[in-house]
Coordinates of C-alpha atoms in Angstrom, one line a residue:
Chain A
X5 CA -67.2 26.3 -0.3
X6 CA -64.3 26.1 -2.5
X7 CA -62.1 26.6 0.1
X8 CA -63.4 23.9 2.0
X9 CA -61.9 20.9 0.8
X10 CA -58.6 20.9 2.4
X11 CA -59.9 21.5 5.7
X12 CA -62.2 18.3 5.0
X13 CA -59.6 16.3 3.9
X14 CA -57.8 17.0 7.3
X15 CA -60.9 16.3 9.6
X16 CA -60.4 12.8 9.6
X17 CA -57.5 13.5 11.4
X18 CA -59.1 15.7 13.9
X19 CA -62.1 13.7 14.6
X20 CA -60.0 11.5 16.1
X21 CA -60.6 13.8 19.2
X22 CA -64.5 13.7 18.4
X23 CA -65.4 10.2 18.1
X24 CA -66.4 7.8 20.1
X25 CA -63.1 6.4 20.6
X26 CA -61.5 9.7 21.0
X27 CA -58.3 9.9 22.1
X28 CA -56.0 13.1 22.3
X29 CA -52.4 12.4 20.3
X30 CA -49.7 11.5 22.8
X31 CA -46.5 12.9 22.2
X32 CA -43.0 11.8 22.8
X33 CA -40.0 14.1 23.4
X34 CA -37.3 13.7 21.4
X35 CA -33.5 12.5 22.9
X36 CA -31.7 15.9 22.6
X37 CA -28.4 13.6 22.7
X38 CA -29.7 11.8 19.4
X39 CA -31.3 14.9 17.3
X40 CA -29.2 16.7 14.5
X41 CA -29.9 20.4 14.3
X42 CA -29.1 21.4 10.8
X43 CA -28.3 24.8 9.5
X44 CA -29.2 25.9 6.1
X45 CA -28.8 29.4 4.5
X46 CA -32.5 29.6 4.2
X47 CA -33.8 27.5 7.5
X48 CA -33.0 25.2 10.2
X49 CA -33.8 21.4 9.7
X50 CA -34.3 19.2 12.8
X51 CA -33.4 15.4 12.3
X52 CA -34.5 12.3 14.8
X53 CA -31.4 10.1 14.8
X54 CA -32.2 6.2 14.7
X55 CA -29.2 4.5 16.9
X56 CA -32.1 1.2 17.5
X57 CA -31.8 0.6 13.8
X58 CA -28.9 1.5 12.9
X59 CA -26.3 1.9 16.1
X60 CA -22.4 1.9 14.2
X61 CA -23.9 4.6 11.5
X62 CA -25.3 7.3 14.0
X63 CA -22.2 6.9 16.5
X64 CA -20.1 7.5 13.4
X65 CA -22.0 10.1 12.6
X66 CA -22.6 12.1 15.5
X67 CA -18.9 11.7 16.1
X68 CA -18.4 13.3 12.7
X69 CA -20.8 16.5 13.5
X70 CA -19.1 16.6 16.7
X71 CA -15.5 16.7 14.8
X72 CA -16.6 19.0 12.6
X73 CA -16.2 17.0 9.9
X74 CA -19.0 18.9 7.4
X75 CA -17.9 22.1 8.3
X76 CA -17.8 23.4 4.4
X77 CA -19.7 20.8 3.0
X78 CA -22.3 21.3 0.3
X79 CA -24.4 19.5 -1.5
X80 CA -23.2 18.7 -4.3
X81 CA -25.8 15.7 -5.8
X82 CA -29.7 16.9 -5.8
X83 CA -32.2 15.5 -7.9
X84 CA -35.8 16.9 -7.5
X85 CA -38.1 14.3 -6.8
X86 CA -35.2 11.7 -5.2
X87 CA -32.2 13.1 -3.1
X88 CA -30.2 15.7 -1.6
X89 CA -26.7 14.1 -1.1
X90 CA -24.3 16.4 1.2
X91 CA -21.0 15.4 2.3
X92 CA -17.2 16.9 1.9
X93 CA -16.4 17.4 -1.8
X94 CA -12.1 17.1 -0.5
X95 CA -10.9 13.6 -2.3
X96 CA -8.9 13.5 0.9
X97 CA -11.5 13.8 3.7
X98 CA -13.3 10.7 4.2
X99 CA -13.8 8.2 7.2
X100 CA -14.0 4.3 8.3
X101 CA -16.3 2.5 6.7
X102 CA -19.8 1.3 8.0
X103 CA -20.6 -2.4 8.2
X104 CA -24.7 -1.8 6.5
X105 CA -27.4 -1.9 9.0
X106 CA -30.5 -2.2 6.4
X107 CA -32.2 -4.5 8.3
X108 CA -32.6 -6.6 11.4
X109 CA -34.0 -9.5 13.5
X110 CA -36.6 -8.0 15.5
X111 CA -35.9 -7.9 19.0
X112 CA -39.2 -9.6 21.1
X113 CA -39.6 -6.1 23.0
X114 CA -39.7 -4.1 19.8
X115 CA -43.0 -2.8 18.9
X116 CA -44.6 -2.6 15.4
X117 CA -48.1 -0.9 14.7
X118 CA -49.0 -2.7 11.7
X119 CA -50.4 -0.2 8.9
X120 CA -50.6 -2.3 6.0
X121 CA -50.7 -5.8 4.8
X122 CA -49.3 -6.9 2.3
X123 CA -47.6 -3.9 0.8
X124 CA -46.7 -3.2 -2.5
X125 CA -42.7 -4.0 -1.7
X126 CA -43.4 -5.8 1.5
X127 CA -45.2 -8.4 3.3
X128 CA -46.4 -5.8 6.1
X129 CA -45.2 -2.1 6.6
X130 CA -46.3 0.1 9.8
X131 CA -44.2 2.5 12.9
X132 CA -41.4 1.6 15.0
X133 CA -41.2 4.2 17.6
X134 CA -42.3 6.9 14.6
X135 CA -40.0 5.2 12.0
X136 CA -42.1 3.8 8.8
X137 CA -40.7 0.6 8.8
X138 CA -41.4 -3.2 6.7
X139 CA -41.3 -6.8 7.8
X140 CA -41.5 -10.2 6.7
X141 CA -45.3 -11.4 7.7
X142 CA -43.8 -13.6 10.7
X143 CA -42.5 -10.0 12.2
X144 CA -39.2 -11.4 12.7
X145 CA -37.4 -9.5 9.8
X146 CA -37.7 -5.8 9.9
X147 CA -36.1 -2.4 8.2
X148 CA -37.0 0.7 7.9
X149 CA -38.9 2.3 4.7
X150 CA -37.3 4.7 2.3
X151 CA -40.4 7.4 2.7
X152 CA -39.9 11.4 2.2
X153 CA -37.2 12.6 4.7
X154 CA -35.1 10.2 5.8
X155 CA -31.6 10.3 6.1
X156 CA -29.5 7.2 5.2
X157 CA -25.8 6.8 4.2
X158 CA -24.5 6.9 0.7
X159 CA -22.3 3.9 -0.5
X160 CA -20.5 2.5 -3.1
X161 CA -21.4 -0.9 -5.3
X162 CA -20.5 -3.1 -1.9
X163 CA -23.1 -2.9 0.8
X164 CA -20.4 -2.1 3.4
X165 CA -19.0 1.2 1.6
X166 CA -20.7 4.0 3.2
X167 CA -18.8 6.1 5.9
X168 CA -19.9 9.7 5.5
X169 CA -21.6 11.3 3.1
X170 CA -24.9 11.4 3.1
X171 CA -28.5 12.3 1.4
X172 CA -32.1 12.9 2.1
X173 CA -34.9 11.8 -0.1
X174 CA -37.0 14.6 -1.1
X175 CA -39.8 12.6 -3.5
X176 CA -42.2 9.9 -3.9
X177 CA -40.6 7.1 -1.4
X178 CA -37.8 5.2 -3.5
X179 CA -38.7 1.9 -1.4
X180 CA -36.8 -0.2 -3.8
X181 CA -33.4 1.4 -1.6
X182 CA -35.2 -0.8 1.1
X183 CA -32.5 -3.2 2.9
X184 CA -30.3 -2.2 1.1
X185 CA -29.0 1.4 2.1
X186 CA -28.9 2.0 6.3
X187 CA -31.8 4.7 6.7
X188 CA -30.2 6.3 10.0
X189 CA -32.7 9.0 11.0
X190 CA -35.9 11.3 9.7
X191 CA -36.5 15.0 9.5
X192 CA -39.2 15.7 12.1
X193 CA -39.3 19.1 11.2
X194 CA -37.9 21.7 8.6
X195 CA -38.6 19.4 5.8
X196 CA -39.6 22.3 3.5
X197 CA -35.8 23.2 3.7
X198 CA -34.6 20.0 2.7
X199 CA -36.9 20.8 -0.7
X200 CA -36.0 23.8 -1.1
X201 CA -32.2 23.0 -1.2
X202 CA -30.7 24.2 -4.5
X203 CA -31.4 21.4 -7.1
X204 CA -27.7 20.4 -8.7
X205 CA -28.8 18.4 -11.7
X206 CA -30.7 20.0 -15.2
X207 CA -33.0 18.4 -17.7
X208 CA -31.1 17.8 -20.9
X209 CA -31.7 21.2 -22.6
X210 CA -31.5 23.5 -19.7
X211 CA -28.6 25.5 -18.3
X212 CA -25.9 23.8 -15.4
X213 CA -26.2 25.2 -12.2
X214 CA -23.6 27.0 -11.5
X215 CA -22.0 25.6 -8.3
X216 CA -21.7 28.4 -6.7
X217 CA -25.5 28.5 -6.1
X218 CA -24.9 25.3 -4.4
X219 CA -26.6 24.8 -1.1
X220 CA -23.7 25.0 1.6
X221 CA -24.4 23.3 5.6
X222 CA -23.6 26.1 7.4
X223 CA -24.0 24.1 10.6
X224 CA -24.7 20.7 11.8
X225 CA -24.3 20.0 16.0
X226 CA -26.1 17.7 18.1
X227 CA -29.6 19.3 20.1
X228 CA -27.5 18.5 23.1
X229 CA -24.8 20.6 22.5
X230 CA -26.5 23.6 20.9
X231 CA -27.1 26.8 23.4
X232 CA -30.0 26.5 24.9
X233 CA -31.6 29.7 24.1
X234 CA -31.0 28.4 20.8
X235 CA -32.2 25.0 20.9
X236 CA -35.4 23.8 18.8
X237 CA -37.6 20.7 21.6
X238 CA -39.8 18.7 18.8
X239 CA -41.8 16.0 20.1
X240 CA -43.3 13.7 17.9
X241 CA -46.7 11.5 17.4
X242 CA -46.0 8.2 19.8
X243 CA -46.6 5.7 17.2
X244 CA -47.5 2.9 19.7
X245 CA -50.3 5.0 21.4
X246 CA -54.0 3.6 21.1
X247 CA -54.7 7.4 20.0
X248 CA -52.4 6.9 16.6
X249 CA -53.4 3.6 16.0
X250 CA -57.1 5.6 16.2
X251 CA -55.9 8.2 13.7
X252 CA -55.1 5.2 11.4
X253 CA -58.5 3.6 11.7
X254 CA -59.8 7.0 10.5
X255 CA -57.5 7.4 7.6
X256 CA -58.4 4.2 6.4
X257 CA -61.8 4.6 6.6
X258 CA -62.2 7.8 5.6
X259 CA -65.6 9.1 7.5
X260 CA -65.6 12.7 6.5
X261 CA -68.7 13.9 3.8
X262 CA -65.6 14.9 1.8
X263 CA -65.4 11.5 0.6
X264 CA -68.5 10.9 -1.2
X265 CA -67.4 8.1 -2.3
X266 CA -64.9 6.4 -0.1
X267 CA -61.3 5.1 -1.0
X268 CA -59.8 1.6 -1.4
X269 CA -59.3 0.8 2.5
X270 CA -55.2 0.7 2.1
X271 CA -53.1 2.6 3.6
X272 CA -49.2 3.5 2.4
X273 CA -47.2 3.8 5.0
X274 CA -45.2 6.7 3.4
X275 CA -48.4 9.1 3.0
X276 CA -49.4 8.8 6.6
X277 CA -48.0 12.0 8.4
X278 CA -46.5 11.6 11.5
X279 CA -47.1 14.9 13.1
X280 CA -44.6 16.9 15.2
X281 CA -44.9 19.8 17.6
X282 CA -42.9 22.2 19.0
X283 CA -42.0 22.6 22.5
X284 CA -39.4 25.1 22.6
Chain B
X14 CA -16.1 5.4 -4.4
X15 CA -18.7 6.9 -1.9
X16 CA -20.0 9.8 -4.4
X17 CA -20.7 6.8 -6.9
X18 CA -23.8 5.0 -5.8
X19 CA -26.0 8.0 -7.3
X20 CA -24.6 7.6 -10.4
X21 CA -25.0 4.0 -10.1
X22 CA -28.5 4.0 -9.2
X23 CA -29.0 6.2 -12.3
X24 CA -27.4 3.4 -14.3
X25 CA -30.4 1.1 -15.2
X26 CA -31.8 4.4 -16.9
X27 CA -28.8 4.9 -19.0
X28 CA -28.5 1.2 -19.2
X29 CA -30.8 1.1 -21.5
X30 CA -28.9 2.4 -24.4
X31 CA -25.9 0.3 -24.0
X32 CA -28.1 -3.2 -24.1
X33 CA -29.1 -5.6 -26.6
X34 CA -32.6 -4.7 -26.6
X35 CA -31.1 -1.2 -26.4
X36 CA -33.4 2.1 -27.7
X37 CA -33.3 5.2 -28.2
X38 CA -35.6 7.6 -25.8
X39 CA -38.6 9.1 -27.8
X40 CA -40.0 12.1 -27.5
X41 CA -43.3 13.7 -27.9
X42 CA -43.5 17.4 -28.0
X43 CA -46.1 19.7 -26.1
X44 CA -48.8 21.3 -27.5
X45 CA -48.5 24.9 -27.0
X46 CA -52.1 25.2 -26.9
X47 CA -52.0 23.2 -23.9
X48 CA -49.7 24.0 -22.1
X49 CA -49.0 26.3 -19.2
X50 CA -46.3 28.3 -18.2
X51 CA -46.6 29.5 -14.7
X52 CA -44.3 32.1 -13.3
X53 CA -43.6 32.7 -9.6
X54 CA -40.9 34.9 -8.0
X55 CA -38.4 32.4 -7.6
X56 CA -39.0 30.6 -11.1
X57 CA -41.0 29.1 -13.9
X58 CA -43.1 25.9 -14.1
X59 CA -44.7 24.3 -17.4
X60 CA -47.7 22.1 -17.0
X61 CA -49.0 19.9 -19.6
X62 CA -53.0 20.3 -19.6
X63 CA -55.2 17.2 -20.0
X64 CA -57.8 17.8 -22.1
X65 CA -58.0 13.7 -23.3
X66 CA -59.3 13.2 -19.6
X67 CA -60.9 16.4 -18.2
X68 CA -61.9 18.5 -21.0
X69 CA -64.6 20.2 -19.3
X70 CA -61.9 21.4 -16.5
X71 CA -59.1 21.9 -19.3
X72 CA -61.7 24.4 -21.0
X73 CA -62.5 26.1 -18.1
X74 CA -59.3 26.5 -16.5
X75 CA -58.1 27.8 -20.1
X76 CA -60.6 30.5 -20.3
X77 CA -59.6 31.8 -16.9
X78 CA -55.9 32.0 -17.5
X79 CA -57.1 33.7 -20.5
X80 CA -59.3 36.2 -18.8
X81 CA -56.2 37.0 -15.9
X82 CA -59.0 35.3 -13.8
X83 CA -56.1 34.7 -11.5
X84 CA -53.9 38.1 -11.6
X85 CA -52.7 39.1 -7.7
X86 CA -53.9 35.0 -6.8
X87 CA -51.5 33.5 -4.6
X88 CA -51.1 30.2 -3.0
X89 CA -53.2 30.7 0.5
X90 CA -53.1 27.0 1.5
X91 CA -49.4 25.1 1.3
X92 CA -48.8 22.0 3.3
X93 CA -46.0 19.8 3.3
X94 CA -45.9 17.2 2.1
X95 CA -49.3 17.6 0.7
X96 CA -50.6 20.4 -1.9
X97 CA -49.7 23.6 -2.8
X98 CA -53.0 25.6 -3.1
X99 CA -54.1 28.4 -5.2
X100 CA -56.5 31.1 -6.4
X101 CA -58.4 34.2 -5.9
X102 CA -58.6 35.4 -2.1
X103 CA -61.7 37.4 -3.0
X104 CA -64.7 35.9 -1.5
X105 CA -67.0 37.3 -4.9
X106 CA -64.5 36.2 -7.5
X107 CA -65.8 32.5 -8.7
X108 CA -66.1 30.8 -11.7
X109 CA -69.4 27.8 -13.0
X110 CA -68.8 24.6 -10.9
X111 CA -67.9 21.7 -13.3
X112 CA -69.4 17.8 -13.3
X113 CA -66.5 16.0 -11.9
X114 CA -64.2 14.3 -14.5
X115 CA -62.3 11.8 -12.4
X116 CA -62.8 8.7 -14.2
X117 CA -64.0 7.7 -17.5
X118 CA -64.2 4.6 -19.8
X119 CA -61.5 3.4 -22.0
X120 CA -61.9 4.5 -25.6
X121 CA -60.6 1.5 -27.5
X122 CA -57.9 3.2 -29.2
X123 CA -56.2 4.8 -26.0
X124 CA -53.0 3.7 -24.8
X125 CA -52.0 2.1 -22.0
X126 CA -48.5 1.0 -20.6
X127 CA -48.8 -1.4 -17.8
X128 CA -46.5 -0.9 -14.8
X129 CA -48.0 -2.8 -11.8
X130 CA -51.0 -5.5 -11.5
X131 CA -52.0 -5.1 -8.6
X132 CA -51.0 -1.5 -7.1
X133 CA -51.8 -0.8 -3.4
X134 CA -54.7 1.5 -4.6
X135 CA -55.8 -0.2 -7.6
X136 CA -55.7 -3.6 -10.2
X137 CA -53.4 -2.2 -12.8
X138 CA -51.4 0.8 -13.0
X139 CA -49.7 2.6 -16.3
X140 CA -49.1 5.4 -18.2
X141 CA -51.8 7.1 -21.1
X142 CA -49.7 9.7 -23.0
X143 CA -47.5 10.5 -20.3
X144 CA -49.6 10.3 -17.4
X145 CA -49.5 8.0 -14.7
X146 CA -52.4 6.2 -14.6
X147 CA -54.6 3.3 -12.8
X148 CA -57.0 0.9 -14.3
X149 CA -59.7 -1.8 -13.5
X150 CA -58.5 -5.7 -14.6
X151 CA -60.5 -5.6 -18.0
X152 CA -58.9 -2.1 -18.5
X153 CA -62.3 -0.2 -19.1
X154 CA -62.2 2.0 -16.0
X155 CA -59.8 4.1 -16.4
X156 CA -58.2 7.5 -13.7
X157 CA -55.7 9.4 -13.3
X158 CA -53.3 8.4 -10.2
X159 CA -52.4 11.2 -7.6
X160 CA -48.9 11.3 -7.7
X161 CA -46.6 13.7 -7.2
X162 CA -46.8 17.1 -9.5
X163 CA -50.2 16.4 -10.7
X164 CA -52.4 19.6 -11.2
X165 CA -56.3 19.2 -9.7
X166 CA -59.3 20.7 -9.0
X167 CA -60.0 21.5 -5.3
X168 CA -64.0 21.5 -4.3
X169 CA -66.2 21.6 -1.5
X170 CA -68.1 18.6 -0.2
X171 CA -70.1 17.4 -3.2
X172 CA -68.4 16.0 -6.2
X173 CA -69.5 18.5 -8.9
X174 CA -68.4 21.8 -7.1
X175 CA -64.8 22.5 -8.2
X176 CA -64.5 25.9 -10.2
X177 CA -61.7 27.8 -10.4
X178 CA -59.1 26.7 -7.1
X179 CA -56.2 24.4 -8.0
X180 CA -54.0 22.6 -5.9
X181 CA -50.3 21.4 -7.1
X182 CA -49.3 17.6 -4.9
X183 CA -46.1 18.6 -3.4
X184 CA -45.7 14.7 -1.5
X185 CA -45.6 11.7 -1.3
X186 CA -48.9 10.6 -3.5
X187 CA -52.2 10.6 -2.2
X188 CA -53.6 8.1 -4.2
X189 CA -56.9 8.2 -2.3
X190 CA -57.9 11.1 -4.0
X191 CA -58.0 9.2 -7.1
X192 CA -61.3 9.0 -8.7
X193 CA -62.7 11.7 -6.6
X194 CA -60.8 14.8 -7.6
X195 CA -60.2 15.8 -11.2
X196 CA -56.9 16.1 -12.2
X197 CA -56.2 18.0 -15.2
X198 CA -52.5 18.5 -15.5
X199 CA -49.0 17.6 -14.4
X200 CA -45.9 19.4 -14.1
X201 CA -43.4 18.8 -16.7
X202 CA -40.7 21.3 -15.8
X203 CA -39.8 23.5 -12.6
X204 CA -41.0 20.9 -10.1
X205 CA -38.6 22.1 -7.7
X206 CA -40.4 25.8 -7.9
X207 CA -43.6 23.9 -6.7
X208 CA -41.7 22.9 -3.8
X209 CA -40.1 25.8 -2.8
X210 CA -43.7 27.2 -2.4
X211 CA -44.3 29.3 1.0
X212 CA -45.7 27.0 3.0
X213 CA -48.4 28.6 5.0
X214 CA -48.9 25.9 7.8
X215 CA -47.1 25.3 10.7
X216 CA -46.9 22.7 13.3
X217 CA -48.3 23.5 16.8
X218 CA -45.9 25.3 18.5
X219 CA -44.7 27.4 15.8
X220 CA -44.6 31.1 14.7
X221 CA -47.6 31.5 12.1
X222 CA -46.8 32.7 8.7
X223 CA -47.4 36.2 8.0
X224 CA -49.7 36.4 5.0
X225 CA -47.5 39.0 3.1
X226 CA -44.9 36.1 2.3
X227 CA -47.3 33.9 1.1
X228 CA -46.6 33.1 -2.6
X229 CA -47.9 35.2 -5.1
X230 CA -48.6 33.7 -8.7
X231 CA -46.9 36.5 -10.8
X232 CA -48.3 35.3 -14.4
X233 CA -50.1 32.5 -16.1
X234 CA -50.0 32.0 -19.7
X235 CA -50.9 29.2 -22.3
X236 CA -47.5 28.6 -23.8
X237 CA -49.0 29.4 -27.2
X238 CA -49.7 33.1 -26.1
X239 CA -46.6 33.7 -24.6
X240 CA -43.9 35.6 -27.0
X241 CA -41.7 33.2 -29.1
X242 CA -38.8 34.3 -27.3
X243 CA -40.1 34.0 -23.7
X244 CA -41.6 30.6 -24.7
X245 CA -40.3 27.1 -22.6
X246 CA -40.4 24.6 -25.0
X247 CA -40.9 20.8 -23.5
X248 CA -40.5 17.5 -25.0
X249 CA -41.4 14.4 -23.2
X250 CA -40.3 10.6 -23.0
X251 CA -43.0 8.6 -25.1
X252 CA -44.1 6.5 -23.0
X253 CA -46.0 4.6 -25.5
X254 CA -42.8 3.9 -27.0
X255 CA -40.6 0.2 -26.6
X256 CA -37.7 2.4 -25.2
X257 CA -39.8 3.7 -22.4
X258 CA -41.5 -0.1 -22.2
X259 CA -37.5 -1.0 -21.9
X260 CA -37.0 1.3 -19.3
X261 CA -39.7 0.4 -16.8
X262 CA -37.9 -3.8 -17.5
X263 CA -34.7 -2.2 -16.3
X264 CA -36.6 -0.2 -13.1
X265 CA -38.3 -3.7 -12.2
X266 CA -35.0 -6.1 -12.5
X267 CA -32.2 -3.7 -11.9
X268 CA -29.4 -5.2 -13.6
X269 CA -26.9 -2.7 -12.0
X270 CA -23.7 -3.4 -9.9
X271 CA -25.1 -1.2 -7.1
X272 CA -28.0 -3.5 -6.6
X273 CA -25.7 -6.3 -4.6
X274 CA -29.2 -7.6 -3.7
X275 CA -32.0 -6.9 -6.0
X276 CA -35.2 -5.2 -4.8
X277 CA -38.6 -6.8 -5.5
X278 CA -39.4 -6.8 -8.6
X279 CA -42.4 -4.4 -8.2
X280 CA -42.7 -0.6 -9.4
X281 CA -44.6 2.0 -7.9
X282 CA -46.3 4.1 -10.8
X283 CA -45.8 7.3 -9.0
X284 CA -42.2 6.7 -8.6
X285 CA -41.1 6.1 -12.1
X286 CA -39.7 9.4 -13.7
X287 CA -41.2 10.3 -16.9
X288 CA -38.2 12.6 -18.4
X289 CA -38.4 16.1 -19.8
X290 CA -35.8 17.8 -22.0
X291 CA -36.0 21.7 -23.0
X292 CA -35.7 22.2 -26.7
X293 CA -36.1 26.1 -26.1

């Protein structure tokens, strides 16, 4: 019996294939031409790239995997429970800057599946093609949300500042970053890398970290150009499907005997999972 | 320029001692005798027990450590994302079942910072001694919130079943388990060695984990048995205190530079740090 409660707390998600409105997940391949393989020393991190939201920053930065440009980084700035920020650590090595792409007008073909209304930080949150995302309440504003695992650009004081280094968040979403940093892509798998990447900063009291022990990139190349044979095929959840939208519906309402007594009918759009297989 | 925004976004922490309403951080010291200092193979983790909200668990879970109720336990059940679960494998090794201590009513003379009104998930949100917190709008129902870190209770089905299986949140907060799980305790140092937890499921697709790397929990001890020399000794920020009350006004408003357009002026409990330094 004791053993039993996580498997409960996961049926709503499987009863989705058991209910009346049952509908089995549809899954959406990911563009091997827009996915960042990521080599760590202790596991490989696979990244969906965002070029709808944010075009400039992931053709800068594939062009920068593609150069080489991180060959050697570390990184050098990570704070448990907010980021792991990589980049060169060479004064000398940087690139152009990004004009910020933190938000947008929302194109008329662009879909949203609403989650939640209002949010805590916005007027309505919910998926864009997978991508948690916010938007003004007439659905013509729209950015994505800073939830677990993205990957956005690091700047200076002035929004257009960024150009190469970059971080992951690793904690509780840090949605007041929302607008104003470009979110450029999300880990759809490996994430338990991205935690477990050396930590660079102490607690008053404890011992530096030696940087040494600092978490290096041993590789970073576009899906596209890896070797096949060593290539890692995700696909994701299809956030527009009726089947998600389903999986919602459940999560909201909660209809396993787990919940004896049920929760507030809200959802955060940053604790919904947004599951990934494996193909290859 | 581009490795300053982190310490920028650090700023309105720091801020606060170089302002007019400027103070000091306070700290509070742990109890030792409630307390726990947790040691896996890869590092140490201190939790600060909760006996103010879930005595009957805090008792319980003492007398265990106590009794190396959990020697050779490891953590069978890690997602994500999620929790980090753990306890005996042995189908005959149990402990009594305890009432549920999820929620309880405000004694008149407990504390309560307000952060949010409303949160997502509930009226009012805060902290009680450290703790994030939620509350009704009279402030007489009071919980613990699920954030990230927090130590509770797993059970099965029925609300009074938990007994000796813990689970460690490892995500972003699943604040609807509030109410209906009892938390008893939150990490104060180490987070990063709850993350770096074997996780021990996969997505579909992917090799299973073999059981023999599965994390082993190599000792449990309350702090106040452990050796004077071996002891990890914690001090947290106050958050009764006007400094901590000043910090949450600088989270909200955000008076640095690197906020060239300010963020809404809401916090998410679960997001605000609550610092810990090491005096030993």
């Amino acid at each position: 019996m004791r053993n039993s409660w996580l498997k409960q707390l996961l049926l709503p998600l499987t009863l989705v294939a058991t209910t009346a409105t049952a509908a089995e997940t549809q899954w959406r391949q990911l563009d091997v031409d827009n996915t960042l393989l990521m080599t760590l020393p202790h596991g490989q991190v696979v990244v969906e790239l965002a070029p709808q939201f944010a075009p400039a920053h992931v053709k800068q930065f594939k062009q920068l995997v593609n150069d080489k440009f991180y060959q050697d980084s570390r990184f050098y700035r990570v704070i448990d429970g907010f980021v792991a920020q990589g980049g060169p650590e060479q004064e000398d090595k940087d690139a152009p800057t990004l004009k910020i792409e933190g938000e947008w007008t929302a194109p008329s073909d662009q879909p949203f599946t609403l989650v939640q209304q209002p949010d805590l930080f916005a007027e309505q949150t919910g998926f864009i093609n997978g991508f948690a995302a916010a938007q003004d309440s007439k659905g013509q504003q729209r950015w994505l949300a800073h939830c677990h695992g993205v990957l956005a650009m690091a700047r200076g004081n002035e929004p257009d500042t960024a150009s190469s280094h970059f971080y992951f968040t690793n904690g509780q979403a840090p949605r007041y970053l929302d607008r104003i940093m470009t979110i450029f892509g999300r880990v759809v798998y490996g994430m338990e890398h991205i935690q477990a990447i050396q930590r660079t900063t102490v607690i008053e009291g404890d011992a530096e970290v030696d940087k040494a022990r600092y978490t290096p990139i041993v590789n970073m190349a576009l899906m596209a150009n890896v070797p096949a044979e060593q290539q890692i095929i995700i696909e994701v959840e299809d956030t527009n499907s009726a089947a998600f939208k389903e999986k919602l519906v459940q999560r909201r309402t909660r209809p396993s005997a787990f919940f004896y007594q049920k929760p507030p009918q809200v959802l955060d759009v940053c604790q919904v999972p947004v599951n990934s297989r494996r193909i290859k």
